[in-house]
mmCIF file of C-alpha atoms in Angstrom:
data_model
loop_
_atom_site.group_PDB
_atom_site.id
_atom_site.type_symbol
_atom_site.label_atom_id
_atom_site.label_comp_id
_atom_site.label_asym_id
_atom_site.label_seq_id
_atom_site.Cartn_x
_atom_site.Cartn_y
_atom_site.Cartn_z
ATOM 1 C CA MET A 1 40.831 154.479 211.146
ATOM 2 C CA ALA A 2 37.578 154.513 209.898
ATOM 3 C CA ASP A 3 37.205 157.785 208.216
ATOM 4 C CA GLU A 4 40.663 156.452 206.503
ATOM 5 C CA GLY A 5 38.968 153.349 205.231
ATOM 6 C CA HIS A 6 35.832 155.830 204.388
ATOM 7 C CA ARG A 7 38.676 157.393 201.902
ATOM 8 C CA THR A 8 39.789 154.615 200.444
ATOM 9 C CA THR A 9 36.273 153.843 198.974
ATOM 10 C CA GLU A 10 35.564 156.927 197.736
ATOM 11 C CA ARG A 11 38.714 157.091 196.261
ATOM 12 C CA VAL A 12 38.523 153.817 194.419
ATOM 13 C CA LEU A 13 34.948 154.654 193.670
ATOM 14 C CA HIS A 14 36.090 157.654 191.918
ATOM 15 C CA LEU A 15 39.032 155.806 190.456
ATOM 16 C CA LEU A 16 36.813 153.607 189.042
ATOM 17 C CA GLY A 17 34.284 156.344 187.664
ATOM 18 C CA LEU A 18 37.319 157.814 186.029
ATOM 19 C CA LEU A 19 38.375 154.607 183.945
ATOM 20 C CA GLN A 20 34.815 154.305 182.681
ATOM 21 C CA GLN A 21 34.708 157.963 181.260
ATOM 22 C CA ARG A 22 37.865 157.648 179.012
ATOM 23 C CA ALA A 23 39.732 154.634 177.307
ATOM 24 C CA VAL A 24 43.096 154.918 178.635
ATOM 25 C CA TRP A 25 44.169 156.775 181.583
ATOM 26 C CA THR A 26 48.433 157.014 182.347
ATOM 27 C CA GLY A 27 49.520 156.549 185.785
ATOM 28 C CA PRO A 28 50.051 160.340 186.230
ATOM 29 C CA ASP A 29 46.884 161.507 185.052
ATOM 30 C CA LEU A 30 45.145 159.587 187.282
ATOM 31 C CA ALA A 31 47.156 160.244 190.558
ATOM 32 C CA GLU A 32 46.622 163.904 189.890
ATOM 33 C CA ARG A 33 42.869 163.507 189.200
ATOM 34 C CA LEU A 34 42.680 161.615 192.657
ATOM 35 C CA GLY A 35 45.379 163.846 194.638
ATOM 36 C CA VAL A 36 47.365 160.716 195.476
ATOM 37 C CA THR A 37 50.644 159.388 194.334
ATOM 38 C CA THR A 38 51.103 156.973 191.231
ATOM 39 C CA ARG A 39 52.011 154.551 194.368
ATOM 40 C CA SER A 40 48.797 154.853 195.715
ATOM 41 C CA VAL A 41 47.023 154.767 191.703
ATOM 42 C CA ARG A 42 48.784 151.077 191.935
ATOM 43 C CA ARG A 43 47.314 149.902 194.744
ATOM 44 C CA ASP A 44 43.684 151.158 194.372
ATOM 45 C CA VAL A 45 43.919 149.576 190.757
ATOM 46 C CA ASP A 46 44.345 145.890 192.803
ATOM 47 C CA ARG A 47 42.043 146.935 195.099
ATOM 48 C CA LEU A 48 39.501 147.386 192.032
ATOM 49 C CA ARG A 49 41.082 144.010 190.348
ATOM 50 C CA ALA A 50 40.161 142.450 194.177
ATOM 51 C CA LEU A 51 36.965 143.214 193.425
ATOM 52 C CA GLY A 52 36.637 141.291 190.217
ATOM 53 C CA TYR A 53 36.938 144.585 187.932
ATOM 54 C CA PRO A 54 39.831 144.062 185.475
ATOM 55 C CA VAL A 55 41.811 146.322 184.918
ATOM 56 C CA ASN A 56 44.708 146.044 182.165
ATOM 57 C CA ALA A 57 47.961 147.967 182.250
ATOM 58 C CA ALA A 58 50.224 149.072 179.515
ATOM 59 C CA PRO A 59 54.075 149.954 180.487
ATOM 60 C CA GLY A 60 56.084 152.545 178.519
ATOM 61 C CA LEU A 61 55.210 155.109 175.953
ATOM 62 C CA GLY A 62 51.121 155.016 175.059
ATOM 63 C CA GLY A 63 50.667 153.038 178.247
ATOM 64 C CA GLY A 64 48.546 153.180 180.933
ATOM 65 C CA TYR A 65 44.833 151.408 183.136
ATOM 66 C CA GLN A 66 42.338 150.312 180.859
ATOM 67 C CA LEU A 67 38.726 148.721 182.012
ATOM 68 C CA GLY A 68 38.935 145.699 180.419
ATOM 69 C CA ALA A 69 35.851 143.340 179.821
ATOM 70 C CA GLY A 70 35.603 140.723 182.479
ATOM 71 C CA ARG A 71 34.115 137.639 181.946
ATOM 72 C CA ALA A 72 32.032 137.650 185.304
ATOM 73 C CA LEU A 73 29.767 140.045 186.444
ATOM 74 C CA PRO A 74 32.071 142.335 189.087
ATOM 75 C CA PRO A 75 30.232 143.367 192.580
ATOM 76 C CA LEU A 76 28.693 146.719 192.339
ATOM 77 C CA LEU A 77 29.579 149.563 193.963
ATOM 78 C CA LEU A 78 26.747 152.328 194.344
ATOM 79 C CA ASP A 79 26.801 155.878 196.341
ATOM 80 C CA ASP A 80 23.454 156.562 198.079
ATOM 81 C CA ALA A 81 21.849 158.164 195.756
ATOM 82 C CA GLU A 82 22.264 155.221 193.488
ATOM 83 C CA ALA A 83 21.378 152.510 195.807
ATOM 84 C CA VAL A 84 18.434 153.780 196.484
ATOM 85 C CA ALA A 85 17.082 154.453 192.746
ATOM 86 C CA THR A 86 18.312 150.991 192.229
ATOM 87 C CA ALA A 87 16.282 149.269 194.779
ATOM 88 C CA VAL A 88 12.916 151.348 193.450
ATOM 89 C CA ALA A 89 13.904 150.404 190.040
ATOM 90 C CA LEU A 90 13.818 146.497 191.410
ATOM 91 C CA ARG A 91 10.920 147.067 193.039
ATOM 92 C CA LEU A 92 9.129 148.488 189.982
ATOM 93 C CA GLY A 93 10.888 145.690 187.685
ATOM 94 C CA ALA A 94 9.414 142.816 189.758
ATOM 95 C CA ARG A 95 5.903 143.183 187.854
ATOM 96 C CA GLY A 96 7.345 143.970 183.814
ATOM 97 C CA THR A 97 6.550 142.777 180.695
ATOM 98 C CA VAL A 98 9.677 140.311 180.543
ATOM 99 C CA ALA A 99 8.928 136.479 181.202
ATOM 100 C CA GLY A 100 10.935 135.344 184.385
ATOM 101 C CA GLY A 101 12.077 139.169 184.632
ATOM 102 C CA GLY A 102 9.952 139.471 188.118
ATOM 103 C CA GLU A 103 11.583 136.769 189.752
ATOM 104 C CA ALA A 104 15.066 137.841 188.953
ATOM 105 C CA ALA A 105 14.067 141.319 190.019
ATOM 106 C CA LEU A 106 12.891 140.011 193.256
ATOM 107 C CA ARG A 107 16.379 138.182 193.875
ATOM 108 C CA ALA A 108 18.400 140.906 192.938
ATOM 109 C CA LEU A 109 16.822 143.234 195.452
ATOM 110 C CA ALA A 110 17.419 140.908 197.918
ATOM 111 C CA LYS A 111 21.106 140.932 197.365
ATOM 112 C CA LEU A 112 21.499 144.198 197.459
ATOM 113 C CA ASP A 113 19.324 144.155 200.724
ATOM 114 C CA GLN A 114 21.811 142.142 202.272
ATOM 115 C CA VAL A 115 24.774 144.411 201.697
ATOM 116 C CA LEU A 116 23.120 148.109 202.005
ATOM 117 C CA PRO A 117 24.249 150.247 205.302
ATOM 118 C CA ALA A 118 21.630 150.167 207.742
ATOM 119 C CA ARG A 119 20.669 153.549 207.283
ATOM 120 C CA LEU A 120 20.318 153.019 203.566
ATOM 121 C CA ARG A 121 18.218 149.605 204.227
ATOM 122 C CA GLU A 122 15.344 151.111 206.003
ATOM 123 C CA GLU A 123 15.201 154.379 203.754
ATOM 124 C CA VAL A 124 14.660 151.806 200.697
ATOM 125 C CA ARG A 125 12.206 149.697 202.180
ATOM 126 C CA ALA A 126 9.690 152.654 203.680
ATOM 127 C CA LEU A 127 10.150 153.550 200.388
ATOM 128 C CA GLN A 128 9.133 149.445 198.672
ATOM 129 C CA SER A 129 6.089 149.718 201.440
ATOM 130 C CA ALA A 130 5.194 152.993 199.967
ATOM 131 C CA ILE A 131 4.422 151.731 196.325
ATOM 132 C CA SER A 132 2.082 149.868 195.132
ATOM 133 C CA THR A 133 1.538 148.706 191.173
ATOM 134 C CA LEU A 134 -1.737 147.780 189.403
ATOM 135 C CA ASP A 135 -1.754 145.041 187.109
ATOM 136 C CA GLY A 136 -1.877 146.572 183.450
ATOM 137 C CA GLY A 137 -2.662 143.564 181.329
ATOM 138 C CA VAL A 138 0.861 143.606 180.149
ATOM 139 C CA GLU A 139 1.927 140.817 177.710
ATOM 140 C CA GLU A 140 4.856 139.219 178.700
ATOM 141 C CA VAL A 141 7.894 137.998 176.739
ATOM 142 C CA GLU A 142 10.947 135.739 177.125
ATOM 143 C CA ALA A 143 14.068 136.947 178.187
ATOM 144 C CA ASP A 144 15.719 134.618 175.700
ATOM 145 C CA LEU A 145 13.882 136.166 172.879
ATOM 146 C CA LEU A 146 14.546 139.490 174.080
ATOM 147 C CA LEU A 147 18.354 138.543 173.823
ATOM 148 C CA VAL A 148 18.376 137.317 170.722
ATOM 149 C CA LEU A 149 16.157 140.169 168.797
ATOM 150 C CA ALA A 150 18.726 142.946 171.020
ATOM 151 C CA ARG A 151 21.979 141.304 170.109
ATOM 152 C CA ALA A 152 21.003 140.767 166.389
ATOM 153 C CA THR A 153 20.153 144.705 165.749
ATOM 154 C CA ARG A 154 23.223 145.361 167.802
ATOM 155 C CA ASP A 155 25.608 142.931 165.391
ATOM 156 C CA GLU A 156 23.319 143.664 162.216
ATOM 157 C CA VAL A 157 22.412 140.119 161.455
ATOM 158 C CA ARG A 158 19.516 138.900 160.245
ATOM 159 C CA VAL A 159 17.025 136.837 162.223
ATOM 160 C CA ARG A 160 14.528 134.066 161.679
ATOM 161 C CA VAL A 161 11.081 133.466 164.057
ATOM 162 C CA GLY A 162 8.190 132.054 163.612
ATOM 163 C CA TYR A 163 4.914 134.460 163.978
ATOM 164 C CA THR A 164 1.306 134.409 164.806
ATOM 165 C CA ASP A 165 -0.424 137.167 162.978
ATOM 166 C CA ARG A 166 -3.741 138.797 164.344
ATOM 167 C CA ASP A 167 -5.888 136.442 162.557
ATOM 168 C CA GLY A 168 -4.044 133.618 164.079
ATOM 169 C CA ALA A 169 -1.785 132.833 160.718
ATOM 170 C CA VAL A 170 1.524 130.919 161.490
ATOM 171 C CA THR A 171 4.148 131.944 159.446
ATOM 172 C CA ARG A 172 8.211 131.887 159.158
ATOM 173 C CA ARG A 173 9.315 135.279 159.092
ATOM 174 C CA ARG A 174 13.229 136.500 157.376
ATOM 175 C CA LEU A 175 14.307 139.988 159.364
ATOM 176 C CA GLU A 176 16.104 142.807 159.599
ATOM 177 C CA PRO A 177 16.420 144.435 162.913
ATOM 178 C CA TYR A 178 16.402 147.905 163.491
ATOM 179 C CA GLY A 179 14.755 148.388 167.048
ATOM 180 C CA LEU A 180 13.420 147.521 170.289
ATOM 181 C CA VAL A 181 10.483 149.498 171.522
ATOM 182 C CA ALA A 182 8.921 149.102 174.537
ATOM 183 C CA THR A 183 5.303 150.755 175.437
ATOM 184 C CA GLY A 184 5.282 149.245 179.012
ATOM 185 C CA ARG A 185 2.652 146.922 178.155
ATOM 186 C CA ARG A 186 4.289 145.187 175.261
ATOM 187 C CA TRP A 187 7.616 145.332 173.328
ATOM 188 C CA TYR A 188 7.661 145.208 169.845
ATOM 189 C CA LEU A 189 10.484 145.519 167.053
ATOM 190 C CA MET A 190 10.407 147.415 163.862
ATOM 191 C CA ALA A 191 12.451 145.162 161.110
ATOM 192 C CA TRP A 192 13.156 145.341 157.758
ATOM 193 C CA ASP A 193 10.810 142.144 156.069
ATOM 194 C CA LEU A 194 12.724 140.374 153.425
ATOM 195 C CA ASP A 195 9.657 138.542 151.712
ATOM 196 C CA ARG A 196 7.568 141.390 152.190
ATOM 197 C CA GLU A 197 10.198 143.759 151.251
ATOM 198 C CA ASP A 198 8.955 146.276 153.577
ATOM 199 C CA TRP A 199 8.803 147.464 156.767
ATOM 200 C CA ARG A 200 6.882 146.034 159.623
ATOM 201 C CA THR A 201 6.032 146.214 163.202
ATOM 202 C CA LEU A 202 5.967 142.783 164.894
ATOM 203 C CA ARG A 203 5.017 142.399 168.424
ATOM 204 C CA LEU A 204 7.233 140.194 170.743
ATOM 205 C CA ASP A 205 4.479 138.229 172.516
ATOM 206 C CA ARG A 206 3.640 136.738 168.883
ATOM 207 C CA MET A 207 7.190 135.462 167.922
ATOM 208 C CA ARG A 208 8.511 132.022 168.988
ATOM 209 C CA GLU A 209 11.342 130.234 168.186
ATOM 210 C CA PRO A 210 13.944 133.021 167.728
ATOM 211 C CA GLU A 211 16.842 132.433 165.347
ATOM 212 C CA ALA A 212 19.792 134.677 164.557
ATOM 213 C CA THR A 213 21.543 133.976 161.514
ATOM 214 C CA THR A 214 25.161 134.491 160.440
ATOM 215 C CA TRP A 215 24.363 136.708 157.665
ATOM 216 C CA ARG A 216 24.799 140.141 157.985
ATOM 217 C CA PHE A 217 23.304 143.320 156.398
ATOM 218 C CA ARG A 218 24.072 146.468 155.795
ATOM 219 C CA PRO A 219 21.734 149.379 157.377
ATOM 220 C CA ARG A 220 19.378 150.881 155.335
ATOM 221 C CA GLU A 221 18.136 154.413 155.770
ATOM 222 C CA HIS A 222 15.331 153.679 158.460
ATOM 223 C CA PRO A 223 13.142 155.904 160.188
ATOM 224 C CA ASP A 224 13.178 156.164 163.847
ATOM 225 C CA PRO A 225 12.246 152.934 165.350
ATOM 226 C CA ALA A 226 10.375 154.743 168.253
ATOM 227 C CA GLU A 227 8.345 156.863 166.098
ATOM 228 C CA HIS A 228 7.410 154.128 163.523
ATOM 229 C CA VAL A 229 6.147 151.572 166.149
ATOM 230 C CA GLN A 230 4.116 154.637 167.564
ATOM 231 C CA HIS A 231 2.718 155.129 164.380
ATOM 232 C CA ALA A 232 1.739 151.834 163.439
ATOM 233 C CA ILE A 233 0.276 151.163 166.845
ATOM 234 C CA THR A 234 -1.508 154.251 167.442
ATOM 235 C CA VAL A 235 -2.892 155.173 163.314
ATOM 236 C CA SER A 236 -2.201 152.593 160.806
ATOM 237 C CA ALA A 237 -3.233 149.636 162.203
ATOM 238 C CA TYR A 238 -6.773 150.616 162.318
ATOM 239 C CA ARG A 239 -9.510 150.958 159.734
ATOM 240 C CA VAL A 240 -10.416 154.288 160.668
ATOM 241 C CA ARG A 241 -7.447 156.578 160.881
ATOM 242 C CA GLY A 242 -8.364 159.926 162.393
ATOM 243 C CA ARG A 243 -6.596 163.290 161.999
ATOM 244 C CA VAL A 244 -7.692 166.344 163.972
ATOM 245 C CA ARG A 245 -6.429 169.961 164.783
ATOM 246 C CA VAL A 246 -6.410 171.090 168.460
ATOM 247 C CA ALA A 247 -6.537 174.018 170.096
ATOM 248 C CA ALA A 248 -4.592 173.549 172.815
ATOM 249 C CA PRO A 249 -0.291 173.533 173.072
ATOM 250 C CA ALA A 250 1.280 169.850 172.153
ATOM 251 C CA ALA A 251 2.300 169.030 175.797
ATOM 252 C CA VAL A 252 -0.926 169.546 177.174
ATOM 253 C CA VAL A 253 -2.538 166.804 174.773
ATOM 254 C CA ARG A 254 0.419 164.756 175.532
ATOM 255 C CA ALA A 255 -0.620 164.954 178.838
ATOM 256 C CA ARG A 256 -4.207 163.788 178.755
ATOM 257 C CA THR A 257 -3.240 160.707 175.976
ATOM 258 C CA THR A 258 -0.366 158.064 176.152
ATOM 259 C CA ALA A 259 2.196 157.484 173.457
ATOM 260 C CA ALA A 260 0.605 153.871 172.830
ATOM 261 C CA SER A 261 -2.769 155.720 171.968
ATOM 262 C CA VAL A 262 -2.200 158.826 169.728
ATOM 263 C CA ARG A 263 0.684 160.540 168.035
ATOM 264 C CA VAL A 264 0.830 164.297 168.631
ATOM 265 C CA GLU A 265 2.574 166.633 165.926
ATOM 266 C CA GLU A 266 3.048 170.179 167.103
ATOM 267 C CA VAL A 267 1.737 172.790 164.784
ATOM 268 C CA ASP A 268 2.731 175.772 167.036
ATOM 269 C CA ASP A 269 2.906 177.155 170.937
ATOM 270 C CA ASP A 270 -0.942 176.766 170.792
ATOM 271 C CA THR A 271 -1.694 174.353 168.125
ATOM 272 C CA CYS A 272 -0.980 171.048 167.218
ATOM 273 C CA VAL A 273 -2.365 167.652 165.202
ATOM 274 C CA LEU A 274 -3.361 164.477 166.952
ATOM 275 C CA HIS A 275 -3.197 160.619 164.653
ATOM 276 C CA ALA A 276 -5.114 158.414 166.304
ATOM 277 C CA GLY A 277 -7.043 155.285 164.693
ATOM 278 C CA ALA A 278 -10.011 152.875 165.686
ATOM 279 C CA ASP A 279 -11.600 150.012 164.082
ATOM 280 C CA ASP A 280 -15.002 152.059 164.395
ATOM 281 C CA ALA A 281 -15.377 155.759 163.939
ATOM 282 C CA ASP A 282 -18.085 156.193 166.098
ATOM 283 C CA ASN A 283 -15.666 155.070 168.937
ATOM 284 C CA LEU A 284 -12.909 157.474 168.021
ATOM 285 C CA ALA A 285 -15.425 160.052 168.304
ATOM 286 C CA ARG A 286 -15.846 159.720 171.714
ATOM 287 C CA HIS A 287 -12.059 158.852 172.930
ATOM 288 C CA LEU A 288 -11.687 162.545 170.995
ATOM 289 C CA ALA A 289 -14.572 163.846 173.039
ATOM 290 C CA LEU A 290 -13.245 162.907 176.448
ATOM 291 C CA LEU A 291 -10.273 165.059 175.859
ATOM 292 C CA GLY A 292 -11.890 168.095 176.476
ATOM 293 C CA LEU A 293 -10.585 170.232 173.817
ATOM 294 C CA GLU A 294 -11.653 172.158 171.020
ATOM 295 C CA LEU A 295 -11.376 170.327 168.259
ATOM 296 C CA LYS A 296 -11.436 170.415 164.194
ATOM 297 C CA VAL A 297 -11.608 167.234 162.475
ATOM 298 C CA LEU A 298 -9.274 167.151 159.203
ATOM 299 C CA ASP A 299 -9.956 163.545 157.731
ATOM 300 C CA PRO A 300 -11.598 161.397 157.279
ATOM 301 C CA PRO A 301 -15.065 162.309 156.166
ATOM 302 C CA GLU A 302 -16.951 159.215 158.425
ATOM 303 C CA LEU A 303 -14.959 160.578 161.688
ATOM 304 C CA VAL A 304 -16.486 163.945 160.746
ATOM 305 C CA ALA A 305 -20.024 162.314 160.433
ATOM 306 C CA ALA A 306 -19.109 160.317 163.626
ATOM 307 C CA VAL A 307 -18.539 163.523 165.793
ATOM 308 C CA ARG A 308 -21.547 165.455 164.310
ATOM 309 C CA ARG A 309 -23.978 162.654 165.486
ATOM 310 C CA LEU A 310 -22.221 162.388 168.989
ATOM 311 C CA GLY A 311 -22.936 166.208 169.088
ATOM 312 C CA GLU A 312 -26.154 165.761 168.366
ATOM 313 C CA ARG A 313 -26.934 163.227 170.762
ATOM 314 C CA MET A 314 -25.486 165.477 173.524
ATOM 315 C CA LEU A 315 -27.661 168.091 172.760
ATOM 316 C CA ARG A 316 -30.449 166.054 172.938
ATOM 317 C CA ALA A 317 -29.425 164.696 175.855
ATOM 318 C CA ALA A 318 -29.166 168.561 176.628
ATOM 319 C CA GLY A 319 -32.830 168.942 176.242
#
């Protein structure tokens, strides 16, 4: 009897997966994929509805079963690997960059713990006890702000936000949002600034009072948000913008740096160009030396001079 119930559960999970893969399925198609009769398909559809999944059914030619959008979040049906992955992701999410997100992640983790089978519960708890996280000086953002900007980006509507720049000046920005980018420490928005008529990278932790308008915009030709933000926070935001040829594969350089600190441009299998910025050339030279790789500074001249000074100091230190 227990085996029969297990098979039914697996079949209902399979049915749910099929409904998520295609907009509309006919009863016979589902029956063939599941290896059951159309009557069993109808019963399994009823089971999904009882769990809270809105499954629409249309009779006649061109009709079939369709997974609709429900008003309430239905229970999650997860296999073993998905349940463990979800639990670990929630554990890591407990120390996130969204204000209040940690508490929400812990509440969700507690609910998941209550419904996991005993064997999985022990595996998840073993993983959680083995995981430690270090505070990395993250800048929290309000969940409501994140949702307003995400929806505006999706719906292509303009937003207005209060923004505090790096000098402390507060302005009201009118923006066309194109993408949200998370670096692990901060959230950024790539947007077209209507008043400045240019692309801007804005930190979400400096935004206040977001307001989505009803004005839709036609998307402009725009750069990739992730690449644009990476360039903005690693190079263009600084007074000294260095360009350095590195005698190593791009993958090696990326492994020794972070996407939030440098941008790596592949030249060939054994060479790449590193783009990085700093407010002080000597500081940038020291960071480049820490890579432990063969370098050639391409520009600017003040970085070339800073690297030469650093090399001379190191030679004197070596006697």
